[in-house]
CSV table of C-alpha atoms and ligand atoms in Angstrom, one decimal:
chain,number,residue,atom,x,y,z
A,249,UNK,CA,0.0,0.0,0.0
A,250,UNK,CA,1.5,3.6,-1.2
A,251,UNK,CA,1.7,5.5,1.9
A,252,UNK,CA,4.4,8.2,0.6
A,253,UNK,CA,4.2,10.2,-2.5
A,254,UNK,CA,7.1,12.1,-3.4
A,255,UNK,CA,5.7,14.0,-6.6
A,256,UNK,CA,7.4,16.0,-9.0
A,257,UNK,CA,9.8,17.5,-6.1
A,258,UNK,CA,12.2,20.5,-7.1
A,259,UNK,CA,13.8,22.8,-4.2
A,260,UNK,CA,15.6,25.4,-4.2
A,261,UNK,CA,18.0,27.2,-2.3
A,262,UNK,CA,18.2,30.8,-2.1
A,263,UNK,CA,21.4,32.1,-2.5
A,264,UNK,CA,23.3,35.5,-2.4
A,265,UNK,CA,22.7,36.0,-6.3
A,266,UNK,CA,20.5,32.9,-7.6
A,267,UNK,CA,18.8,30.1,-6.8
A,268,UNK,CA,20.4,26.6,-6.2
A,269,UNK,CA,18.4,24.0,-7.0
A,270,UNK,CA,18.6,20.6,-5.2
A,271,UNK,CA,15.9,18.6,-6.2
A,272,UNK,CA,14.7,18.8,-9.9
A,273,UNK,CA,11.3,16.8,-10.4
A,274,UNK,CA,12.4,14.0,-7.9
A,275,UNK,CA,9.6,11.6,-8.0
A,276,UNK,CA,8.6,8.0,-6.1
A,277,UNK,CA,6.1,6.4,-4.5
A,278,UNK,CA,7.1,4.8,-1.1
A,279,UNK,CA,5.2,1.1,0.0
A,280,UNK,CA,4.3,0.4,3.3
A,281,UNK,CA,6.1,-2.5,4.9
A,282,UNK,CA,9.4,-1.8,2.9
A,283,UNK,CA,12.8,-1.0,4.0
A,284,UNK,CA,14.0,1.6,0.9
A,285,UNK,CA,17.5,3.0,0.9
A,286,UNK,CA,18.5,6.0,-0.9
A,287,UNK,CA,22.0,6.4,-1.3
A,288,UNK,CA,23.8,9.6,-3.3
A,289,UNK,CA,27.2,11.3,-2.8
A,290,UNK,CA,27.5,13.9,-0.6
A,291,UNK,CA,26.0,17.3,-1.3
A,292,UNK,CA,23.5,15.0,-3.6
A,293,UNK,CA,20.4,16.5,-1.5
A,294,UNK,CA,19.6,13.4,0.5
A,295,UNK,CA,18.8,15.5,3.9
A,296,UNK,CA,17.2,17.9,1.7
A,297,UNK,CA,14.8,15.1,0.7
A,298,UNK,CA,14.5,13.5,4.0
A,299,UNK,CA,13.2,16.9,5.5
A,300,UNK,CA,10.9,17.2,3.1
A,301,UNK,CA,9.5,13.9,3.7
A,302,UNK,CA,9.8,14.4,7.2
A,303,UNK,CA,7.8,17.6,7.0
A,304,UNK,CA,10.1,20.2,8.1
A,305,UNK,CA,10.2,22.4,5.4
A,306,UNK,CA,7.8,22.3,1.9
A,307,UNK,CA,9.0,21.8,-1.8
A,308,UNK,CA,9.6,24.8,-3.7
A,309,UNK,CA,7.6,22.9,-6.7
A,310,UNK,CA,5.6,19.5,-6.7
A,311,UNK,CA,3.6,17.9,-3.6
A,312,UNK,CA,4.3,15.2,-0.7
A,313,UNK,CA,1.7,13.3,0.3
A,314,UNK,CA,0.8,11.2,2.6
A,315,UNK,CA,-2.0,8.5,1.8
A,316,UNK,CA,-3.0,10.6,-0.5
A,317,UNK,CA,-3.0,14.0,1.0
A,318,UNK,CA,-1.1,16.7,0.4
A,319,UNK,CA,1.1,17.4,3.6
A,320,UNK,CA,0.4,21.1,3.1
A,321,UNK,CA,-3.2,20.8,3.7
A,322,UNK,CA,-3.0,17.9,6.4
A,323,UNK,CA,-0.9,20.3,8.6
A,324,UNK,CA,3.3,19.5,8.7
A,325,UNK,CA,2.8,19.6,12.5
A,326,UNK,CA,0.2,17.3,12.3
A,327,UNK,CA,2.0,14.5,10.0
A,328,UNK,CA,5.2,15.0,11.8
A,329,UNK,CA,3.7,14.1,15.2
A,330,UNK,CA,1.1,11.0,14.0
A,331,UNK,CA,2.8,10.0,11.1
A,332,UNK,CA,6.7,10.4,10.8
A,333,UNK,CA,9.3,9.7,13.3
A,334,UNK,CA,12.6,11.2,12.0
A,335,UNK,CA,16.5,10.2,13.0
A,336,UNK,CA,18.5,13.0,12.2
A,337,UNK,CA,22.0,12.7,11.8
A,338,UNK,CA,22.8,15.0,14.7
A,339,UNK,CA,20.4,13.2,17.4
A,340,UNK,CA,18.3,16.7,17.9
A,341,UNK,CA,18.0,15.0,21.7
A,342,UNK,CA,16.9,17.3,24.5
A,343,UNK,CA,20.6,17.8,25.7
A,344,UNK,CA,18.7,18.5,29.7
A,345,UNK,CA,17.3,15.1,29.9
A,346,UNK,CA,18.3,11.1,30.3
A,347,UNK,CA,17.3,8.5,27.6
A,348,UNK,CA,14.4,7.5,28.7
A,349,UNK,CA,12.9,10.8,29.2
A,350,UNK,CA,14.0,11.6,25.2
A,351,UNK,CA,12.1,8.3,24.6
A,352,UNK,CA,9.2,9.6,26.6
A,353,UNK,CA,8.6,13.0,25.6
A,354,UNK,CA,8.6,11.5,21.8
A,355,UNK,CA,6.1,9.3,23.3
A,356,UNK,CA,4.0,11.8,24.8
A,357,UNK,CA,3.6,14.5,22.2
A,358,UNK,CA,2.8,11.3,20.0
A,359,UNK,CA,-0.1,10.5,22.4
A,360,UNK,CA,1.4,6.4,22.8
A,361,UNK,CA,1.1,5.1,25.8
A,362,UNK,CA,3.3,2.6,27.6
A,363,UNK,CA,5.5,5.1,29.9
A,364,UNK,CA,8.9,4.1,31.4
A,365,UNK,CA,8.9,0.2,31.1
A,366,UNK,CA,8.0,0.7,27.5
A,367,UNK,CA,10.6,3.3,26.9
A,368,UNK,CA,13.1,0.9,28.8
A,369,UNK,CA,11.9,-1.2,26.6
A,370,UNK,CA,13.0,0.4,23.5
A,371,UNK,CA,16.4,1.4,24.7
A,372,UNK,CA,17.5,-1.9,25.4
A,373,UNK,CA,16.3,-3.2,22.1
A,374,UNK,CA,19.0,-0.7,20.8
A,375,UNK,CA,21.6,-1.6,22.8
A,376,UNK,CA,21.2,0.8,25.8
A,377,UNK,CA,21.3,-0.9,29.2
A,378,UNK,CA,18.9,0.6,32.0
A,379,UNK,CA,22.1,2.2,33.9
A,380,UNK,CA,23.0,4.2,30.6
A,381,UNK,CA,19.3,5.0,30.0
A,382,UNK,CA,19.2,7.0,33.0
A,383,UNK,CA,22.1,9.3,32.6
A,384,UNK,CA,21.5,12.4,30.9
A,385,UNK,CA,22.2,12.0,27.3
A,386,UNK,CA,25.8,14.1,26.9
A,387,UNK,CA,27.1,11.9,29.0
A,388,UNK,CA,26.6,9.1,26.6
A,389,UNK,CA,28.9,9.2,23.9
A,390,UNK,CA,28.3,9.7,20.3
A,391,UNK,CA,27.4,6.4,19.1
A,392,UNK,CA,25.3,5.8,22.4
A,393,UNK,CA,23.2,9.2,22.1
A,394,UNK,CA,22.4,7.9,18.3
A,395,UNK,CA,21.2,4.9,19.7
A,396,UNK,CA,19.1,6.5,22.0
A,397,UNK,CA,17.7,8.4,19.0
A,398,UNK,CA,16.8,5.7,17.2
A,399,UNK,CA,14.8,4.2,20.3
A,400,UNK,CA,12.7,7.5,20.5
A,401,UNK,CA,12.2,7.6,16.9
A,402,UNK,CA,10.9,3.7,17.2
A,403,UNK,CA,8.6,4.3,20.1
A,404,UNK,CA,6.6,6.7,18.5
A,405,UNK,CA,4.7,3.5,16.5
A,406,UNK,CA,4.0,5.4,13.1
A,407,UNK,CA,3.7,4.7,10.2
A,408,UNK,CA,6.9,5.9,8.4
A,409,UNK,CA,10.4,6.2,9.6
A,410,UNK,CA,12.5,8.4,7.7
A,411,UNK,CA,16.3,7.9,8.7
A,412,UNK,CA,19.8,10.4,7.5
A,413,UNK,CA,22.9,8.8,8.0
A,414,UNK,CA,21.7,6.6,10.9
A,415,UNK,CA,24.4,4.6,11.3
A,416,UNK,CA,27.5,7.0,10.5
A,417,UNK,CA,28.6,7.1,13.7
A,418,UNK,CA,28.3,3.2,15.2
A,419,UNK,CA,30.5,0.6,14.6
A,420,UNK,CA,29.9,-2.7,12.9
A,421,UNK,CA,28.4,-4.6,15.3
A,422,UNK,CA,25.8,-1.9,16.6
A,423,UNK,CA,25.2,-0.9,13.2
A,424,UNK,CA,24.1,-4.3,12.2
A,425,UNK,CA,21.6,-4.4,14.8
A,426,UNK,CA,20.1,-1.1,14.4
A,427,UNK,CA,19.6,-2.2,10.1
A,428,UNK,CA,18.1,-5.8,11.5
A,429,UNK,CA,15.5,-3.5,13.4
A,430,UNK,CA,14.4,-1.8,10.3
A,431,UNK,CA,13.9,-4.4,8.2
A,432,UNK,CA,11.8,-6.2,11.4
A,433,UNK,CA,10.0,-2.7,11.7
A,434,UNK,CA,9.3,-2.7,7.5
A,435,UNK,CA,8.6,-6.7,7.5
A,436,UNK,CA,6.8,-7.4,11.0
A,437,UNK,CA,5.2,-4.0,11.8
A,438,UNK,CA,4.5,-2.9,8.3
A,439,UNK,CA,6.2,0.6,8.9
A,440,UNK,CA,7.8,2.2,5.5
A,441,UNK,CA,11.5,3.0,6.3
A,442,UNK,CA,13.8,5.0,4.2
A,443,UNK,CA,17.0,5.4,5.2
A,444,UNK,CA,19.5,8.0,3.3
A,445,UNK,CA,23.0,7.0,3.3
A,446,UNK,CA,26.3,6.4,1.7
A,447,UNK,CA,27.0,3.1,3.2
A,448,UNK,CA,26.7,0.9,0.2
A,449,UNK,CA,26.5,-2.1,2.7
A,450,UNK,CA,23.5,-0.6,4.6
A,451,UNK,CA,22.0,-0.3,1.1
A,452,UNK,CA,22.4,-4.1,0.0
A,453,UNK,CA,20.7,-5.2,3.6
A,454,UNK,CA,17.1,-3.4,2.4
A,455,UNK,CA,14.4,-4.1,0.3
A,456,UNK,CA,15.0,-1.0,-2.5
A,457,UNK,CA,18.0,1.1,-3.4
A,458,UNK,CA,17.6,4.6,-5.1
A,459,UNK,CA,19.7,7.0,-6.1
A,460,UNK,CA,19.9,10.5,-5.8
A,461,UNK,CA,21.9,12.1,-8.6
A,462,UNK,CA,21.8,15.6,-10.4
A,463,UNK,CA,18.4,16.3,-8.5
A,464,UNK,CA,16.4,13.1,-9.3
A,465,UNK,CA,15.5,10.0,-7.3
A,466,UNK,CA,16.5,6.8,-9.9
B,201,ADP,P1,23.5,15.6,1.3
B,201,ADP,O1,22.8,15.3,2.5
B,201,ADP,O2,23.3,14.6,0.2
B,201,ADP,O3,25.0,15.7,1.6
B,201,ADP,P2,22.2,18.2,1.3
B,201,ADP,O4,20.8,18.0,1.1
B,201,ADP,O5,22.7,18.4,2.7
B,201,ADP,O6,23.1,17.0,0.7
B,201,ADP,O7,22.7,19.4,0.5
B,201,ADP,C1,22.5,19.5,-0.9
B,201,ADP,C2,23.1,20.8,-1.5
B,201,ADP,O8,22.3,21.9,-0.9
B,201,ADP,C3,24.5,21.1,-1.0
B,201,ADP,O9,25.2,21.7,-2.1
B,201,ADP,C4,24.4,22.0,0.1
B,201,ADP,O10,25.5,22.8,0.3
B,201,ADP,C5,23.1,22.8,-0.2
B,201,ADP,N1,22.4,23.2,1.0
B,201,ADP,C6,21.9,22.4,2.0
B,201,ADP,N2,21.2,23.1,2.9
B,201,ADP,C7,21.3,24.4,2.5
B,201,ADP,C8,20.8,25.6,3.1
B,201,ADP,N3,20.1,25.7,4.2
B,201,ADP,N4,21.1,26.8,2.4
B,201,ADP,C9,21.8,26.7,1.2
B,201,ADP,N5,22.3,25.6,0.7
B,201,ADP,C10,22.1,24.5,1.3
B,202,MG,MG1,23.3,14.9,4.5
């Protein structure tokens, strides 16, 4: 079932003297229950896509939608909080609280319940014991507070989960068992994942590779 529309997508950036277009009629249609990668050299305009499909900022031309609706008129505020869960590449955690309260808040303004068992939960699932979990998250170190990222982007529940770079700062071992949750979430729960990225071995472990090159999704 087509849950993401990326249609006829061009954005620009505004510079000093002209324009700089990104994005130049990127189109695709994302499936539910399918892990999708889209790799692309750096500079390529993956983040640029993945905040548009996250609903941070709107196309210059063409429309998202989301089951069919235009994000524009469902509200961004309104898909980002029931229908997208994001993992940035720099964490965006609240720097003033521990793990589990990042994995909570998500929680919260997402309106799931469960509270801190369920949030525990999640954190371990990613690798982060209950000790870690409750100290605030700069005291965690780089690959940990990604971690704990991931788990508040998972705990959310929705429908699509739209991921830059997730892994760039793990190593091997973690990084395998962040992709096997992905393709779990895409094949058990049925969520659409899309994960940009450079990693050509994160790539060959989903369902879908695209390519981002001069502007278009291939
Ligand atoms: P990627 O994630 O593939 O490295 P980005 O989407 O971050 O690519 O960037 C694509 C291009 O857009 C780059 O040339 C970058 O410098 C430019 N760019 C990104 N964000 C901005 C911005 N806020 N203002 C101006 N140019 C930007
Ligand atoms: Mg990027």
């Amino acid at each position: 079932m087509m849950v993401l529309e990326i249609d006829s997508v061009s954005h620009a950036y505004l510079g000093r003297r002209k324009p700089k277009w990104v994005l130049k009629k990127a189109s695709h249609t994302f499936e539910a229950g399918t892990f999708t990668s889209i790799l692309g050299p750096s500079g390529s305009g993956k983040t640029t896509l993945l905040s548009l499909a996250s609903g941070l900022d709107t196309p210059t031309e063409g429309a998202i939608r989301y089951r069919g609706q235009d994000l524009r008129d469902m509200g961004l505020s309104r898909y980002r909080r029931r229908h997208a869960a994001t993992i940035f590449q720099s964490y965006n955690l609240l720097t003033y609280l521990t793990g589990i309260q990042n994995v909570r808040a998500a929680m919260e303004i997402t309106g799931i319940r469960g509270g801190r068992t369920r949030a525990l939960e999640w954190l371990e699932r990613v690798g982060i014991p209950a000790d870690e979990a409750r100290r605030n998250v700069l005291q965690l170190s780089g690959g940990q507070q990604q971690r704990v990222a991931i788990a508040r982007a998972l705990a959310c529940d929705v429908d699509i989960l739209l991921a830059d770079e997730p892994t760039g700062n793990l190593d091997t071992g973690t990084a395998g068992q962040i992709i096997e949750i992905f393709r779990e979430l895409a094949h058990q729960r049925g969520t659409c994942v899309i994960v940009v990225t450079h990693s050509h071995h994160l790539a060959k472990q989903s369902d879908q590779i695209l390519t981002l090159a001069k502007g278009r999704i291939a």
